XYZ file of C-alpha atoms in Angstrom:
375
model
C 0.000 0.000 0.000
C 1.045 3.588 -0.552
C 1.367 6.227 2.144
C 1.863 10.000 2.240
C 4.541 11.714 4.278
C 4.172 15.399 5.154
C 7.541 17.114 5.124
C 8.879 20.622 5.797
C 11.557 21.760 3.387
C 13.388 25.010 2.770
C 13.309 26.596 -0.684
C 14.695 29.818 -2.088
C 12.129 32.038 -3.837
C 12.708 34.361 -6.805
C 13.793 37.214 -4.521
C 16.494 35.075 -2.960
C 14.788 34.645 0.413
C 14.691 31.202 2.021
C 11.222 30.026 3.033
C 9.931 26.907 4.774
C 7.208 25.121 2.791
C 5.279 21.875 3.078
C 5.719 19.047 0.592
C 3.833 15.759 0.331
C 5.720 12.637 -0.622
C 3.863 9.543 -1.838
C 5.828 6.418 -0.935
C 5.129 2.850 -2.053
C 6.799 -0.416 -3.041
C 6.416 -2.143 -6.391
C 5.868 -5.880 -6.921
C 9.609 -6.530 -6.545
C 9.722 -4.733 -3.214
C 11.609 -1.729 -4.598
C 10.624 1.511 -2.873
C 9.496 4.524 -4.894
C 8.740 8.089 -3.929
C 7.041 11.007 -5.715
C 6.830 14.510 -4.225
C 3.929 16.948 -4.685
C 3.340 20.546 -3.621
C -0.337 20.030 -2.756
C -1.921 17.413 -0.554
C -4.796 16.895 -3.003
C -2.397 15.967 -5.799
C -0.608 13.562 -3.459
C -3.907 11.905 -2.450
C -4.919 11.431 -6.085
C -1.549 9.944 -6.973
C -1.706 7.621 -3.948
C -5.101 6.303 -5.049
C -3.878 5.928 -8.636
C -0.781 3.987 -7.598
C -2.783 1.646 -5.366
C -5.277 0.968 -8.172
C -2.498 0.327 -10.704
C -0.576 -1.975 -8.362
C -3.725 -3.936 -7.559
C -4.748 -4.204 -11.211
C -1.311 -5.023 -12.579
C -1.070 -1.874 -14.733
C 1.516 0.048 -12.716
C 4.605 1.249 -14.550
C 7.721 2.781 -13.061
C 7.524 6.446 -14.153
C 11.307 6.754 -14.091
C 11.583 4.281 -16.979
C 9.942 6.850 -19.223
C 12.575 9.472 -18.474
C 14.966 8.119 -21.108
C 15.342 10.498 -24.047
C 13.852 9.502 -27.368
C 17.176 9.663 -29.226
C 18.697 7.069 -26.873
C 15.612 4.866 -26.874
C 15.363 5.043 -30.688
C 19.011 4.010 -31.068
C 18.522 0.978 -28.817
C 15.197 0.116 -30.481
C 16.482 0.203 -34.056
C 19.381 -2.070 -33.120
C 16.842 -4.745 -32.118
C 14.852 -4.583 -35.368
C 16.369 -7.737 -36.781
C 12.992 -8.551 -38.338
C 13.313 -5.811 -40.958
C 14.889 -6.253 -44.402
C 18.078 -4.235 -44.783
C 16.507 -1.655 -47.109
C 13.478 -1.166 -44.845
C 15.708 -0.696 -41.823
C 17.852 1.829 -43.715
C 14.745 3.840 -44.681
C 13.544 3.735 -41.071
C 16.885 5.045 -39.814
C 16.779 7.865 -42.378
C 13.240 8.864 -41.416
C 14.113 8.906 -37.724
C 17.251 10.951 -38.357
C 15.709 13.467 -40.774
C 12.198 14.016 -39.380
C 11.589 12.462 -35.955
C 14.707 13.061 -33.871
C 15.194 16.754 -34.786
C 11.738 17.373 -33.260
C 11.548 14.976 -30.305
C 15.035 13.498 -29.911
C 16.021 15.437 -26.763
C 12.681 14.908 -24.993
C 12.105 12.167 -22.391
C 9.549 9.653 -23.602
C 7.026 10.753 -20.948
C 7.214 14.355 -22.194
C 6.000 13.516 -25.722
C 2.285 14.269 -25.917
C -0.413 13.477 -28.444
C -0.991 17.204 -28.935
C 2.699 17.726 -29.716
C 2.641 14.958 -32.334
C -0.467 16.477 -33.947
C 1.207 19.885 -34.088
C 4.323 18.299 -35.573
C 2.309 16.783 -38.426
C 0.875 20.219 -39.224
C 4.385 21.727 -39.121
C 5.757 19.153 -41.560
C 2.969 19.754 -44.060
C 3.274 23.550 -43.724
C 7.004 23.237 -44.439
C 6.233 21.494 -47.732
C 6.865 17.875 -46.769
C 4.726 15.528 -48.838
C 1.797 13.732 -47.202
C 3.531 10.405 -47.893
C 6.710 11.511 -46.086
C 4.715 12.928 -43.171
C 2.846 9.640 -42.809
C 6.106 7.666 -42.822
C 7.529 9.939 -40.119
C 4.501 9.433 -37.859
C 4.545 5.674 -38.466
C 8.233 5.545 -37.499
C 7.591 7.455 -34.253
C 4.489 5.377 -33.542
C 6.329 2.056 -33.848
C 9.221 3.364 -31.761
C 6.909 4.451 -28.940
C 4.836 1.266 -29.189
C 7.995 -0.618 -28.262
C 8.367 1.709 -25.256
C 4.826 0.806 -24.177
C 5.660 -2.897 -24.487
C 8.793 -2.332 -22.390
C 6.812 -0.695 -19.596
C 8.257 2.782 -20.170
C 4.947 4.334 -21.238
C 1.329 3.647 -20.325
C -0.001 4.803 -23.705
C 1.399 5.606 -27.124
C 1.121 9.390 -27.707
C 1.622 8.901 -31.469
C -1.490 6.724 -31.738
C -4.782 8.178 -32.924
C -3.076 11.062 -34.699
C -4.939 12.278 -37.833
C -2.771 11.679 -40.884
C -2.875 13.462 -44.245
C -4.441 11.480 -47.059
C -2.018 10.178 -49.629
C -3.170 10.293 -53.229
C -1.494 7.577 -55.233
C -0.457 8.602 -58.719
C -2.032 6.476 -61.441
C 0.561 4.050 -62.831
C 2.381 5.187 -65.962
C 2.305 2.529 -68.676
C 4.493 2.309 -71.752
C 3.076 0.999 -75.004
C 4.912 -1.727 -76.900
C 6.237 0.864 -79.357
C 7.508 3.045 -76.484
C 9.291 0.066 -74.930
C 10.889 -0.717 -78.290
C 11.976 2.915 -78.681
C 13.564 2.835 -75.230
C 15.364 -0.430 -76.048
C 16.784 1.101 -79.248
C 17.936 4.217 -77.345
C 19.816 2.180 -74.736
C 23.509 1.282 -75.006
C 23.709 -2.331 -76.175
C 24.785 -3.831 -72.806
C 21.577 -2.518 -71.206
C 18.936 -3.197 -73.847
C 18.061 -6.536 -72.276
C 17.629 -4.734 -68.934
C 14.635 -2.900 -70.406
C 13.289 -6.237 -71.648
C 13.401 -7.955 -68.237
C 11.688 -4.905 -66.722
C 8.922 -4.476 -69.287
C 8.354 -8.119 -70.239
C 9.502 -9.855 -67.041
C 8.287 -7.360 -64.427
C 11.487 -7.459 -62.366
C 12.077 -4.790 -59.742
C 15.353 -2.882 -59.918
C 17.041 -4.905 -57.158
C 15.862 -8.166 -58.744
C 17.266 -7.149 -62.135
C 20.523 -5.815 -60.664
C 21.058 -9.111 -58.813
C 19.972 -11.393 -61.675
C 22.430 -14.194 -62.519
C 22.841 -16.419 -65.562
C 21.502 -19.405 -63.573
C 18.171 -17.612 -63.106
C 17.427 -17.495 -66.836
C 16.009 -20.673 -68.371
C 16.290 -20.065 -72.100
C 14.853 -23.456 -73.094
C 11.650 -23.065 -71.048
C 11.565 -19.267 -71.556
C 11.425 -18.491 -67.827
C 13.126 -16.052 -65.464
C 13.356 -17.259 -61.872
C 13.579 -14.647 -59.131
C 15.154 -16.002 -55.942
C 17.287 -13.131 -54.654
C 17.875 -9.408 -54.939
C 20.686 -6.858 -54.844
C 20.542 -4.370 -51.971
C 22.300 -0.993 -52.016
C 22.918 0.669 -48.643
C 25.466 3.307 -47.713
C 27.291 3.156 -51.032
C 27.710 -0.634 -50.939
C 25.843 -3.357 -52.812
C 25.266 -6.835 -51.422
C 24.025 -9.714 -53.557
C 21.988 -12.791 -52.740
C 19.546 -11.075 -50.375
C 16.040 -12.354 -49.738
C 13.455 -10.749 -52.085
C 11.016 -8.086 -50.901
C 8.295 -10.538 -49.803
C 7.704 -14.285 -49.729
C 5.638 -14.023 -52.924
C 8.484 -12.144 -54.632
C 10.192 -15.489 -55.165
C 8.666 -16.579 -58.433
C 9.087 -18.018 -61.914
C 8.045 -15.582 -64.646
C 7.079 -16.728 -68.169
C 8.645 -14.621 -70.919
C 7.642 -14.419 -74.573
C 9.996 -16.506 -76.725
C 10.700 -13.548 -78.999
C 11.885 -11.594 -75.942
C 13.872 -14.531 -74.582
C 15.789 -14.782 -77.874
C 16.985 -11.207 -77.367
C 17.929 -11.962 -73.746
C 19.815 -15.036 -74.986
C 21.789 -12.823 -77.390
C 22.659 -10.574 -74.434
C 23.905 -13.571 -72.441
C 26.080 -14.654 -75.345
C 27.631 -11.207 -75.872
C 27.939 -9.649 -72.433
C 27.692 -12.286 -69.676
C 30.424 -14.599 -68.423
C 29.684 -18.321 -68.771
C 29.707 -19.221 -65.074
C 26.276 -19.761 -63.495
C 26.647 -17.051 -60.828
C 27.714 -14.344 -63.293
C 25.650 -11.159 -63.117
C 23.481 -10.618 -66.164
C 23.865 -6.824 -65.904
C 26.928 -5.030 -64.560
C 28.305 -1.546 -64.134
C 30.996 -0.038 -66.367
C 33.766 -1.708 -64.348
C 32.125 -5.100 -64.233
C 30.691 -4.978 -60.715
C 27.066 -4.589 -59.589
C 25.118 -1.600 -60.913
C 24.538 1.427 -58.693
C 21.042 2.747 -59.304
C 21.773 6.492 -59.100
C 24.801 6.194 -61.381
C 22.888 4.116 -63.899
C 19.960 6.530 -63.835
C 22.161 9.575 -64.428
C 24.549 8.135 -66.982
C 22.375 5.672 -68.896
C 18.644 5.768 -68.158
C 17.879 9.483 -68.410
C 19.843 10.099 -71.617
C 18.196 7.058 -73.231
C 14.691 8.077 -72.119
C 15.264 11.573 -73.493
C 16.526 10.143 -76.778
C 13.411 7.935 -76.981
C 11.161 10.954 -76.386
C 9.893 9.685 -73.041
C 9.424 11.844 -69.948
C 8.595 11.021 -66.324
C 9.606 7.391 -66.730
C 11.627 5.355 -64.241
C 12.740 1.759 -64.213
C 9.638 0.982 -62.133
C 7.518 2.288 -65.023
C 8.579 -0.862 -66.867
C 7.074 -2.972 -64.089
C 3.747 -1.137 -64.435
C 3.932 -1.779 -68.168
C 4.542 -5.496 -67.540
C 1.261 -5.718 -65.625
C -0.590 -3.926 -68.435
C 0.921 -6.306 -71.000
C -0.184 -9.365 -69.004
C -3.725 -8.020 -68.722
C -3.815 -7.220 -72.443
C -2.705 -10.811 -73.125
C -5.776 -12.069 -71.250
C -4.060 -13.207 -68.049
C -6.339 -13.322 -65.020
C -5.691 -11.411 -61.806
C -4.238 -14.429 -59.990
C -1.673 -14.982 -62.725
C -0.784 -11.294 -62.875
C -0.361 -11.123 -59.094
C 1.788 -14.269 -59.020
C 4.090 -13.360 -61.911
C 4.511 -9.764 -60.749
C 5.383 -10.985 -57.252
C 2.776 -8.794 -55.568
C 2.176 -9.268 -51.849
C -1.426 -10.350 -52.515
C -4.130 -10.543 -55.167
C -5.922 -7.799 -53.252
C -2.978 -5.453 -53.877
C -3.070 -6.241 -57.596
C -6.760 -5.405 -57.784
C -6.370 -2.228 -55.732
C -3.445 -0.935 -57.795
C -4.383 -2.198 -61.263
C -8.070 -3.094 -61.040
C -8.975 -0.587 -63.743
C -7.039 -2.610 -66.323
C -9.193 -5.692 -65.950
C -12.341 -6.052 -68.016
C -15.615 -5.213 -66.322
C -17.807 -8.338 -66.584
C -20.897 -6.665 -65.121
C -22.918 -7.039 -68.321
C -21.977 -10.709 -68.582
C -22.984 -11.190 -64.943
C -26.432 -9.742 -65.681
C -26.837 -12.231 -68.527
C -25.757 -15.146 -66.332
C -28.189 -14.136 -63.575
C -30.961 -13.779 -66.114
C -30.258 -17.268 -67.426
C -30.213 -18.668 -63.872
C -33.628 -17.193 -63.176
C -35.047 -18.506 -66.411
C -34.965 -15.218 -68.277
C -38.642 -14.678 -67.562
C -40.584 -11.804 -66.126
C -40.352 -12.048 -62.320
C -43.205 -9.604 -61.690
C -46.325 -11.080 -60.013
């Protein structure tokens, strides 16, 4: 049980005079028998805290308030080091978001001093400063997950970043390239990278999947590309053989034979014969760095082809459109694109699939006999 001790203490006021005042100290022991004390200026505040502590101890919800006094920058550092569940690229993005948006605002504050109102105001500040809604959302999500771990560790009772209104994020409609635009881009590319456009537009590979593609992953006879690993670029270094983005990213993609013949020519001209040889390499023979490739190869080629606002990921959007145009159903498209779920495919690309509403009306009419149902 908690008790209150009434104590006389001497304090110095603003004028420099020393006065004797009364303070009220709430004392109690936690479940481990460790003694705690909290001092209040008013007896009413001490009584309320005493009742609160007794209720929390009895109900099992008590938390040591001192555990929340750690500053966010220290807690975030310790927390990120334990996020072994995150892919390397996701963890790198999280660290960047914390460093650029979260810690400059809240880094020096103790966890218990971060309020819901402060987080709401911060969101408004970010948007007013011109930060995109998507970036603002990512910043709040990063802070929210960080503080959720503090709640789980008994440092906070509640997460102050929860229930914070977030700006809506309008997704841009996917940009698709027509077959003629893809061909124009292929022709504009330096020869060693023409097949890279082909595996993007007609194989749907993400950049990391294409950059990490090896000779062993291309089955010329069966006209398949197998995706089992990806290249990851972090801090100016590229590692190969990493796990793909999601479990469903591991896949076997069918490729048109006419396209595979061009990829086979690329293998013959530019790729070493060993099975683990990279299909696409940088100028010096090592893995490709995305920014360098974009600046030195992609942008000049896109400009030459008369294409604007196109990225390598545009090829992946085009791959989905090509599959739909070929009559592939949503399950096939989702599987071959390596999407996280069929639901994602429908949400992102549902407008490409044919609307069978009229056919459904006919089928229902046939089921009901096609007659007049009126009494």
